[in-house]
Coordinates of C-alpha atoms and ligand atoms in Angstrom, one line a residue:
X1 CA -34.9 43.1 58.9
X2 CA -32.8 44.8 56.0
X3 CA -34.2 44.6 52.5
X4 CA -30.2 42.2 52.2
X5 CA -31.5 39.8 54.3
X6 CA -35.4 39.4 53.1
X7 CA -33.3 38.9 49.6
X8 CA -31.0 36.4 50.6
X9 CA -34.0 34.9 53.0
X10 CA -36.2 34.9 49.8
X11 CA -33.7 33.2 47.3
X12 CA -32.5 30.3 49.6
X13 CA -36.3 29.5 50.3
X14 CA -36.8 29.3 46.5
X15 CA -33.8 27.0 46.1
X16 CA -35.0 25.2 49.0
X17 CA -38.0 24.4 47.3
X18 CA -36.7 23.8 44.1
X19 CA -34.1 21.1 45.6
X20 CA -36.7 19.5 47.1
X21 CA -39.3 18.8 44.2
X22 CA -36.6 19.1 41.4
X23 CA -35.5 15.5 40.1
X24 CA -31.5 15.2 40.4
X25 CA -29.8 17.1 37.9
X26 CA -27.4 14.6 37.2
X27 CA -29.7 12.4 36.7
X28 CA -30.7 10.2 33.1
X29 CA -32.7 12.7 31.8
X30 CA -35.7 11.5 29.4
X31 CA -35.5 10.5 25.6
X32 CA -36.0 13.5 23.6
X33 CA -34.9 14.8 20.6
X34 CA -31.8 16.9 22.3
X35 CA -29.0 15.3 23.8
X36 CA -27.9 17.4 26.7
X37 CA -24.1 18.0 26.6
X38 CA -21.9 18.6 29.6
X39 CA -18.5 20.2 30.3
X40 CA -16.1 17.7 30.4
X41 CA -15.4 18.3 34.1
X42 CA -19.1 19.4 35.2
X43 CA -20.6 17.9 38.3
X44 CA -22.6 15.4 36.7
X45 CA -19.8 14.2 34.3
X46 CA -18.2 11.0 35.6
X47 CA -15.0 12.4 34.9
X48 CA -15.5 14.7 37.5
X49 CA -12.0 16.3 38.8
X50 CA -11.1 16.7 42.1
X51 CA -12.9 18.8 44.1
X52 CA -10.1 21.4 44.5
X53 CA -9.4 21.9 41.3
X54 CA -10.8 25.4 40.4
X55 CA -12.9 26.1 36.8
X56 CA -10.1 28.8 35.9
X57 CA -7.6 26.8 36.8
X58 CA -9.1 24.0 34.9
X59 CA -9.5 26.0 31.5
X60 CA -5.7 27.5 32.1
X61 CA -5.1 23.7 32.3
X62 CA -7.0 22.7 29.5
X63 CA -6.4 25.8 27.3
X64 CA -2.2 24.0 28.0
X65 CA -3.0 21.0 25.7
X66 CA -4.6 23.1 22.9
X67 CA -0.6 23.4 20.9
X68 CA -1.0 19.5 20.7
X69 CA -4.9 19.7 18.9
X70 CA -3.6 22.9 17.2
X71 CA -0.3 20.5 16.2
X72 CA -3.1 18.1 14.9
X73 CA -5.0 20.1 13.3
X74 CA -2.4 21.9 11.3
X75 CA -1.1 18.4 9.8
X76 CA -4.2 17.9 9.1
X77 CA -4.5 20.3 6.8
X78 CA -0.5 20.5 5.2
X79 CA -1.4 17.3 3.7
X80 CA -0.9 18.4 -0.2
X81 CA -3.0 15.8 -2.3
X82 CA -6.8 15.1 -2.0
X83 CA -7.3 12.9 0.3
X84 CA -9.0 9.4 -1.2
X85 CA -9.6 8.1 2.7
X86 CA -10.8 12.0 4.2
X87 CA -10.8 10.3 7.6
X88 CA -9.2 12.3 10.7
X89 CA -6.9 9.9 12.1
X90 CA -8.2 9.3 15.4
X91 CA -5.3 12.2 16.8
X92 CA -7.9 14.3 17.3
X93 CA -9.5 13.2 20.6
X94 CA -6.7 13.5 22.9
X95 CA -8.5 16.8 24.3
X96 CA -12.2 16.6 24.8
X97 CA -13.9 19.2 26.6
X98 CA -17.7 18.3 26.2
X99 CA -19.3 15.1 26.4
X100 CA -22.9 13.6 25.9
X101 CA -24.7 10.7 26.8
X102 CA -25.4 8.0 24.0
X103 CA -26.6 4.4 23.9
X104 CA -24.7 1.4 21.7
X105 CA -26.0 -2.0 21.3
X106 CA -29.1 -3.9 22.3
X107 CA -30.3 -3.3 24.8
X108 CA -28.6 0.2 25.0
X109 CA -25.2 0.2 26.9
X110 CA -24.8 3.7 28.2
X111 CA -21.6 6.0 27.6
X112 CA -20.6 9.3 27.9
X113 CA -18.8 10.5 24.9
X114 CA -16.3 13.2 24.1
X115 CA -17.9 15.3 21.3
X116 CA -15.6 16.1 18.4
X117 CA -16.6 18.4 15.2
X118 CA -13.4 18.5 13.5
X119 CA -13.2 14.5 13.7
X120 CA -15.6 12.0 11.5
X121 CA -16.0 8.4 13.0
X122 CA -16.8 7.3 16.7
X123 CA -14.3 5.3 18.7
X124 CA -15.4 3.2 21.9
X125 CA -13.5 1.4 24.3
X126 CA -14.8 -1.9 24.4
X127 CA -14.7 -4.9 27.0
X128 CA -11.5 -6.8 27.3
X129 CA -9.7 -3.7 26.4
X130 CA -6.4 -3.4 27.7
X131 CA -5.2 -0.3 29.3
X132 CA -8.6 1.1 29.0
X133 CA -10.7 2.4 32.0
X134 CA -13.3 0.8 33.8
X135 CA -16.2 1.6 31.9
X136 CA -16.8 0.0 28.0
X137 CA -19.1 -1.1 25.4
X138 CA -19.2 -5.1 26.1
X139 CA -19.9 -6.5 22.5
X140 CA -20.8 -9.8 23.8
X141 CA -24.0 -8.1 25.6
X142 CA -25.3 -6.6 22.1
X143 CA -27.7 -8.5 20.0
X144 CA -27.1 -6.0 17.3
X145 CA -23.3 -5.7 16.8
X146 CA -21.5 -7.0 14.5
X147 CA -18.0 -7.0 13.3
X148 CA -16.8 -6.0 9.9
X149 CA -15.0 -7.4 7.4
X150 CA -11.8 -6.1 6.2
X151 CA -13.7 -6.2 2.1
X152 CA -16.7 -3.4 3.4
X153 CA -15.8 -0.4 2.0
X154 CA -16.0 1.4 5.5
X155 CA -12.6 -0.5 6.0
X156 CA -11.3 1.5 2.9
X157 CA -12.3 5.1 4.9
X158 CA -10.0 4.1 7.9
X159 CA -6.3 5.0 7.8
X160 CA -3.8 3.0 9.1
X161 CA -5.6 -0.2 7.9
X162 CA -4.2 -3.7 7.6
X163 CA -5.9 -6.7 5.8
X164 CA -5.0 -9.8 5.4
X165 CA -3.6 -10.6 1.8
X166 CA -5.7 -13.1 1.4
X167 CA -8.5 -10.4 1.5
X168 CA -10.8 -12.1 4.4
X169 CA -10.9 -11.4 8.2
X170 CA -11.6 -8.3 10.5
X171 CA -11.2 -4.8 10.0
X172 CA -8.4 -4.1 11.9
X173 CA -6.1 -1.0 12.5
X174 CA -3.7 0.7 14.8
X175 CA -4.1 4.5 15.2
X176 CA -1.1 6.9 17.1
X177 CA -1.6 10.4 18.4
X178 CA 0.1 12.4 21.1
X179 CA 2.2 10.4 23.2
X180 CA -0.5 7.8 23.1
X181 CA -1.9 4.9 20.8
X182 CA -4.7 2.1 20.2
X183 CA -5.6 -0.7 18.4
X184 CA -8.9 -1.3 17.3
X185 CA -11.5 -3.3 15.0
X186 CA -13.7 -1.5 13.2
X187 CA -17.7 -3.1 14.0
X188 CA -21.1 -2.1 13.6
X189 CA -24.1 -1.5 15.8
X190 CA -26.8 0.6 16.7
X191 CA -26.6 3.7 18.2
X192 CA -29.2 5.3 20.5
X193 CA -29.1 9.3 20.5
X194 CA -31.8 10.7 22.3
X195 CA -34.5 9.0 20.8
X196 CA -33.2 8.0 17.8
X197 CA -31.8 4.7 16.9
X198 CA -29.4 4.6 13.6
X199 CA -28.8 1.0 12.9
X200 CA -25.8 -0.7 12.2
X201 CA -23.7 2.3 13.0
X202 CA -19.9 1.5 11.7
X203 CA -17.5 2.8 14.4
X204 CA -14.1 1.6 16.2
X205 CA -14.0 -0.6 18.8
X206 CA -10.8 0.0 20.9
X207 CA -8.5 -3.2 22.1
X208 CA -5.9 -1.9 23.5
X209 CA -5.0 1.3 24.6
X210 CA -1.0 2.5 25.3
X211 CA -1.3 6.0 26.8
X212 CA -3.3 8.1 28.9
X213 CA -5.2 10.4 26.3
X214 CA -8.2 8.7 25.2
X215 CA -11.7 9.9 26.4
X216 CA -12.3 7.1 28.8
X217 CA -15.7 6.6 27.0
X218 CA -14.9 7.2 23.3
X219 CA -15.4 9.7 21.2
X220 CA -18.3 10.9 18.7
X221 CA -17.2 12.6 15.9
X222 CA -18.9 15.3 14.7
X223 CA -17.5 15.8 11.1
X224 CA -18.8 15.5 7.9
X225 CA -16.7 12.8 5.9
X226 CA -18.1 9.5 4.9
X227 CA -17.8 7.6 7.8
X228 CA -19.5 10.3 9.8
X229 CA -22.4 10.8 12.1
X230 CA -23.9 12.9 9.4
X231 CA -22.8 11.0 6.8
X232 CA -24.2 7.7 8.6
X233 CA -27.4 8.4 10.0
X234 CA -28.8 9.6 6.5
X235 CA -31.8 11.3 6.1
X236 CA -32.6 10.7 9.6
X237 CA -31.0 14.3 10.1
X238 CA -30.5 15.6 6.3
X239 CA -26.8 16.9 7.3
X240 CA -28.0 19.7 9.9
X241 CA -27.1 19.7 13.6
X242 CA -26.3 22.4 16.4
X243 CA -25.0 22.6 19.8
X244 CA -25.0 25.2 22.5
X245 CA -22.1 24.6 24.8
X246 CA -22.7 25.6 28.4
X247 CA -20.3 27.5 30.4
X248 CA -17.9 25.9 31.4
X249 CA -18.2 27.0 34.8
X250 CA -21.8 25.0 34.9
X251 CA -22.2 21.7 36.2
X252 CA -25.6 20.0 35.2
X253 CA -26.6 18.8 31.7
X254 CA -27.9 21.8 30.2
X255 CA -26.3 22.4 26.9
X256 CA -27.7 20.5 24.1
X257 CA -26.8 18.5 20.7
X258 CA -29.5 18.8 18.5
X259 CA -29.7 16.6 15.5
X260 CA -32.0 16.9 12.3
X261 CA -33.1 19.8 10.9
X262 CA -36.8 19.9 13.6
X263 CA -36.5 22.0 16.4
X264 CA -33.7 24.3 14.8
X265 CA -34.0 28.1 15.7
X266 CA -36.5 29.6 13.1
X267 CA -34.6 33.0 12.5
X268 CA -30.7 32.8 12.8
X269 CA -28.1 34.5 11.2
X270 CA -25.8 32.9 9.3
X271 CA -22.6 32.7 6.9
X272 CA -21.4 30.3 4.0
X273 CA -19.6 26.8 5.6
X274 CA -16.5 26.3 3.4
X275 CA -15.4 22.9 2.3
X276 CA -12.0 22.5 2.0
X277 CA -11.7 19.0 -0.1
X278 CA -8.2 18.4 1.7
X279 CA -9.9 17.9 4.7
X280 CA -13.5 17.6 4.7
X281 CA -14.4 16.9 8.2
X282 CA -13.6 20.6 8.8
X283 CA -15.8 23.4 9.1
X284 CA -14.1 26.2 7.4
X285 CA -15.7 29.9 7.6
X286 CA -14.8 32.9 6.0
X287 CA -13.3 35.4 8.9
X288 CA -12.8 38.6 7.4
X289 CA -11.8 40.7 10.6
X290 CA -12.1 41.5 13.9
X291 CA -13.3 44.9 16.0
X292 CA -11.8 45.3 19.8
X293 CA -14.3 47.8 21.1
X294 CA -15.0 50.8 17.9
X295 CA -11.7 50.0 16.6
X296 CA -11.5 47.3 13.1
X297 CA -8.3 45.8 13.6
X298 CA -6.4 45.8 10.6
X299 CA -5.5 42.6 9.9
X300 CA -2.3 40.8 7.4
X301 CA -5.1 39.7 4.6
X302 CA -2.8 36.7 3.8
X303 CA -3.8 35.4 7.4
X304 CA -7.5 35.4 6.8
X305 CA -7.8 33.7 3.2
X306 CA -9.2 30.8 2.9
X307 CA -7.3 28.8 0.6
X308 CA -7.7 24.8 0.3
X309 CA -4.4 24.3 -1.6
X310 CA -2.6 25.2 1.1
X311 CA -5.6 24.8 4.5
X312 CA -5.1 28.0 5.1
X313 CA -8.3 29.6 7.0
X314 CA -10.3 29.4 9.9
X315 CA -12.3 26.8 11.4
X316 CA -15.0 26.6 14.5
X317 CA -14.4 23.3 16.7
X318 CA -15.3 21.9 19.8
X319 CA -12.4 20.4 20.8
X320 CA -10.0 23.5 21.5
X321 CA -10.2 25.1 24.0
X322 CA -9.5 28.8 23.5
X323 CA -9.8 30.8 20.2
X324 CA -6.3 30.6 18.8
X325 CA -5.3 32.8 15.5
X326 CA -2.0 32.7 13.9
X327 CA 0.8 35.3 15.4
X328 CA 0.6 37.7 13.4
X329 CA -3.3 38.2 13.8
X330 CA -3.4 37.8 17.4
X331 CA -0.8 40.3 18.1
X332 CA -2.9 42.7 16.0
X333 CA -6.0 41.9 17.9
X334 CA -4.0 41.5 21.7
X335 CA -1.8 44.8 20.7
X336 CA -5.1 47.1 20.6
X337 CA -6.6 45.4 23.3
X338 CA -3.9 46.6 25.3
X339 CA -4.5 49.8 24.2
X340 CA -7.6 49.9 25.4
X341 CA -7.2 48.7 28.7
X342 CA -4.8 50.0 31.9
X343 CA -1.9 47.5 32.6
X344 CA 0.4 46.7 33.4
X345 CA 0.2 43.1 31.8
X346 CA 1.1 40.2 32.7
X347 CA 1.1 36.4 31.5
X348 CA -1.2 33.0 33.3
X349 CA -0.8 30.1 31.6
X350 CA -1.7 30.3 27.4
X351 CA -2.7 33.9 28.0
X352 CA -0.6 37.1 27.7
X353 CA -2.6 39.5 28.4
X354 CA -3.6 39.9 32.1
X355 CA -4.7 42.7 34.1
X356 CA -5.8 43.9 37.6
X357 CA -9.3 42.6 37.5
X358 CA -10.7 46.4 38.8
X359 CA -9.9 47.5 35.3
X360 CA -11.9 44.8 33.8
X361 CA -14.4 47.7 33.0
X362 CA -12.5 49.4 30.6
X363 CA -12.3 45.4 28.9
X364 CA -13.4 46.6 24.9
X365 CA -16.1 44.3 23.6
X366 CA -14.2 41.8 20.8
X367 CA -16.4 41.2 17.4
X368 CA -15.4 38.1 15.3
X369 CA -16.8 39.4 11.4
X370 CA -17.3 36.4 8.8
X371 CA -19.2 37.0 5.7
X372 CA -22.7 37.9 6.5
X373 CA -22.2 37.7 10.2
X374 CA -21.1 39.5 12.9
X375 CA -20.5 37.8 16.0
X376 CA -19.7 40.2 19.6
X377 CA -19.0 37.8 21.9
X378 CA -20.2 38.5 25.4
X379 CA -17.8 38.9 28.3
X380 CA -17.7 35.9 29.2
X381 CA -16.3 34.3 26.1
X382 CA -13.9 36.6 25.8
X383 CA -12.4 37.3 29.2
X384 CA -11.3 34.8 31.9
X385 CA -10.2 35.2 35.4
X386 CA -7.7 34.0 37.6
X387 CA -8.8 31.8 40.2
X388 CA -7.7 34.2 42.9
X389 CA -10.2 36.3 41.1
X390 CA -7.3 39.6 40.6
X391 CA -6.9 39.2 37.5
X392 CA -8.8 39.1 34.4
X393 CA -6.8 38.2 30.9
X394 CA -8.1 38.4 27.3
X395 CA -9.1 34.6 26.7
X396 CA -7.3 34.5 23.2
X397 CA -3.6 33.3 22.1
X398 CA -1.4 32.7 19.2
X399 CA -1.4 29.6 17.9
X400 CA 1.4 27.6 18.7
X401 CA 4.2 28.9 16.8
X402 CA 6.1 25.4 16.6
X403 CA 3.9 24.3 14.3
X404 CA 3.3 25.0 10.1
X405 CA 0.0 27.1 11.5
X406 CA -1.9 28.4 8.9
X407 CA -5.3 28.2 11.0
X408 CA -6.9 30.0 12.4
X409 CA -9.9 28.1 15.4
X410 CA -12.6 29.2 17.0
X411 CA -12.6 27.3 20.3
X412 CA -15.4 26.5 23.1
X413 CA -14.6 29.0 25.5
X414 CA -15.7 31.6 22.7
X415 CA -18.7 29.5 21.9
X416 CA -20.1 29.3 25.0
X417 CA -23.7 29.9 25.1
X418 CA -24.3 30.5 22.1
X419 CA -26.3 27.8 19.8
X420 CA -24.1 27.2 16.3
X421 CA -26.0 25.2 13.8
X422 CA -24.2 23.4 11.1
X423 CA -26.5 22.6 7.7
X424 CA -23.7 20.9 5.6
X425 CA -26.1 20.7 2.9
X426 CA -27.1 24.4 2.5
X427 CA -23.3 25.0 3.6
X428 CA -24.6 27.5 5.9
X429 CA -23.2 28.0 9.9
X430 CA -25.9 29.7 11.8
X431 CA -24.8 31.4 15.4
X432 CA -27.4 32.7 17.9
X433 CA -27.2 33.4 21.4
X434 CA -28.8 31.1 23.6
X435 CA -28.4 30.8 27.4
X436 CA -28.0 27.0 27.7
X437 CA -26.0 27.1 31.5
Ligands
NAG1 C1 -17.4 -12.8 24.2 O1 -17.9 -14.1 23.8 C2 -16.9 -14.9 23.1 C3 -17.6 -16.1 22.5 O2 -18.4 -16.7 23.6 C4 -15.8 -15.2 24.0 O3 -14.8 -15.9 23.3 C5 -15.2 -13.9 24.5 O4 -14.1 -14.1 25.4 C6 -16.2 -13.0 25.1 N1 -15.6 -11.7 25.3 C7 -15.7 -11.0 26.5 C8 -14.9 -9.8 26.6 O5 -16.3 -11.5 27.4
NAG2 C1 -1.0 -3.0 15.8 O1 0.1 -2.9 16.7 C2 0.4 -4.2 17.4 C3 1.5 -3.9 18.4 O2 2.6 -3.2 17.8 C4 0.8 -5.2 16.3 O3 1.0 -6.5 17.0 C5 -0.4 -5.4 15.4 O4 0.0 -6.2 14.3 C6 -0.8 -4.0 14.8 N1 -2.0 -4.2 14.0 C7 -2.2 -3.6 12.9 C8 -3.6 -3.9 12.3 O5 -1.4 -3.0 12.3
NAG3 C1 -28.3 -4.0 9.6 O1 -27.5 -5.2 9.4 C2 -28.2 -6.4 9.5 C3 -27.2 -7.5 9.5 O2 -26.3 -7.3 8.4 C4 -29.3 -6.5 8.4 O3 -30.0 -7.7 8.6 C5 -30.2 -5.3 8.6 O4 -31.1 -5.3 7.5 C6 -29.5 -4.0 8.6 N1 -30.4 -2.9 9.0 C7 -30.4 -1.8 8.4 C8 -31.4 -0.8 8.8 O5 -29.7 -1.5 7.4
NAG4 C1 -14.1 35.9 2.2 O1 -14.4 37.2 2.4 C2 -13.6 38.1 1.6 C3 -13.9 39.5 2.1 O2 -15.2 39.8 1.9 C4 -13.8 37.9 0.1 O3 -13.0 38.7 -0.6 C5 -13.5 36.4 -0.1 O4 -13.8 36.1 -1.5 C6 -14.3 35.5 0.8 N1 -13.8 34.1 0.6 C7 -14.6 33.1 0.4 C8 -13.9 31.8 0.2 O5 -15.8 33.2 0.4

């Protein structure tokens, strides 16, 4: 028997074992103070693709709707005045690429939630929905919810709202985005995350849906206006969460939300969290630069300023897909990557910069610099490969140059297994890296 074999005898017998005493993976896991959080289109998710579907092929599919959140984002962040009702308008959430599993009522419905940083309130489908999937919050089986009147001031933080003159009556509103739009009453109830329970949580409850681009199971926003999780939950968590996002090649619920400041790393580097008071949900950094292997990339300054008059900057988000810098930075940074490695090059999908896989090797290591931190992103959130497996391309592109962009994101595939902690108090983002596959 060849030392191959004894190997390969070895692992299955371990996996063997482990199958058979593990619980399911997919299974509810139990109440603790993380929330596991799974790629959209993981095995365990119920929005499980087909079968066929390849993870590569997946991203490059997913990485093809990041103009539209890029498109979003950017009018986001043209609007001139300060904002007196700093609420994302609900465009957001037509991409979602992570979900976790929260409760909403009492007793607890279950739901499996698209999580959003760069978007404050939550949004759930609710029963008698029309043109809304299968699965949704039934308001009728809650002893805690409650609808809200159009006088609350929550009503105030929604866009897009409509009251009756005569000042009485539900908080209603209609929200568009992409293609697609909803109507929806805005209600409160409790929310279960993990273990916690935050009481009369305000969120929308969806009526009616025209479209295809809503998370089937609503969305949980992540930002840090007033109508926020952050915002809403109090003290509770004193303004601090992180995340690690698992690859997006795993399947099981292994990357985690944590919430509050308990159970945070201990020793993490981090880098001042900008506030941009045109759009507060959205966590601005200072990038200063980038290195592709030894070399700094010089870099057009005016790209990389952070500058609220105008949104100008860069922001980390979970709901892009890949890292996208405006043109003239990522030709900078995709120019001397070429340099670097043996082409020819050729084009897949949002990326431009694909080569034989062989020379994948000679792939430079790319370094994001902020203030006070400098991140090197491993191989994996920095290449991806076709899903013939020939080719490996540089998982970057420009933003979409249709758009006014002025931003510069950080996207999950670079964030991938890596925990970043928010503390919107200290105004501090913290990045370590953590193996959360
Ligand atoms: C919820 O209950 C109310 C009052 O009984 C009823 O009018 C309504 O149709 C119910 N809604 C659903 C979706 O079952
Ligand atoms: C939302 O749109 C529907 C259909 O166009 C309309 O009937 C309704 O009055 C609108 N509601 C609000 C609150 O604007
Ligand atoms: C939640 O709202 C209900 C009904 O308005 C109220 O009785 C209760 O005290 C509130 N709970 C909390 C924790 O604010
Ligand atoms: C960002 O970093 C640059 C370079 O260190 C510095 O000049 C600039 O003042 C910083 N901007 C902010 C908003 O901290």
């Amino acid at each position: 028997m060849n030392l191959k074999l004894v190997t390969t005898l070895t692992l299955c017998y371990v996996i063997y074992i482990c199958k058979s005493n593990a619980i399911d993976p997919c299974a509810s896991q139990p109440d603790n103070s993380d929330l596991n959080v799974i790629p959209m289109y993981g095995k365990c998710s119920p929005f499980n693709p087909p079968k066929t579907d390849s993870w590569d092929n997946r991203i490059i599919n997913m990485a093809s709707k990041d103009p539209a959140r890029m498109n979003y984002l950017s009018t986001l962040v043209a609007q001139k005045t300060v904002s007196s009702s700093p609420i994302a308008s609900g465009q957001a959430f037509n991409i979602g690429n992570y979900v976790v599993r929260v409760k909403i009522g009492t007793p607890g419905q279950l739901l499996f939630m698209v999580l959003d940083t760069s978007t404050d309130e939550a949004f759930v489908p609710s029963s008698g929905c029309t043109g809304c999937s299968a699965t949704t919050f039934s308001p009728n089986s809650s002893t805690s919810y409650l609808p809200l009147d159009c006088s609350v001031p929550q009503c105030g933080q929604v866009r897009g709202l409509s009251c009756p003159a005569t000042s009485s009556g539900v908080c209603s509103f209609n929200q568009s985005y992409a293609g697609s739009s909803f109507s929806a009453t805005l209600v409160q109830d409790s929310l279960r995350l993990a273990k916690d329970v935050i009481s009369n949580y305000s969120f929308g409850s969806i009526n009616g849906i025209s479209g295809a681009s809503i998370p089937a199971q609503g969305l949980l926003g992540l930002g840090r206006g007033p109508l926020s999780l952050l915002s809403q939950s109090g003290t509770i968590y004193s303004g601090v969460f992180s995340y690690c996002l698992p690859s997006f090649k795993s399947s099981y619920f292994s990357g985690s939300l944590k919430l509050g400041p308990v159970g945070q790393p201990k020793s993490i580097r981090t880098m001042p969290l900008l506030r941009n008071p045109h759009r507060p949900s959205l966590y601005y950094v200072n990038f200063t630069g980038i290195s592709v292997g030894r070399v700094n990339v010089p870099l057009p300054n005016e790209h990389l300023s952070f500058d609220p008059s105008t949104g100008s900057g860069t922001i980390i988000d979970s709901g892009t897909v890949i890292t996208r810098f405006v043109e003239p930075i990522y030709n900078a940074i995709r120019d001397e990557f070429r340099k670097q490695v043996t082409g020819p090059f050729s084009s897949l999908g949002a990326f431009d910069t694909c080569f034989v896989k062989t020379y994948e090797t000679l792939a430079p290591a790319v370094t994001l610099h902020f203030t006070d931190l400098d991140l090197k992103l491993p191989m994996e959130n920095s290449l991806i490969h076709s899903s013939s497996g020939s080719l490996a391309c540089l998982a970057m592109a420009a933003a979409p140059s249709n758009v006014n962009s002025v931003l510069n994101v950080i996207a999950n595939y670079q964030q991938q297994n890596l925990r970043v902690l928010f503390d919107t108090v200290n105004s501090k983002v913290g990045i370590a890296r953590e193996v959360c596959n």
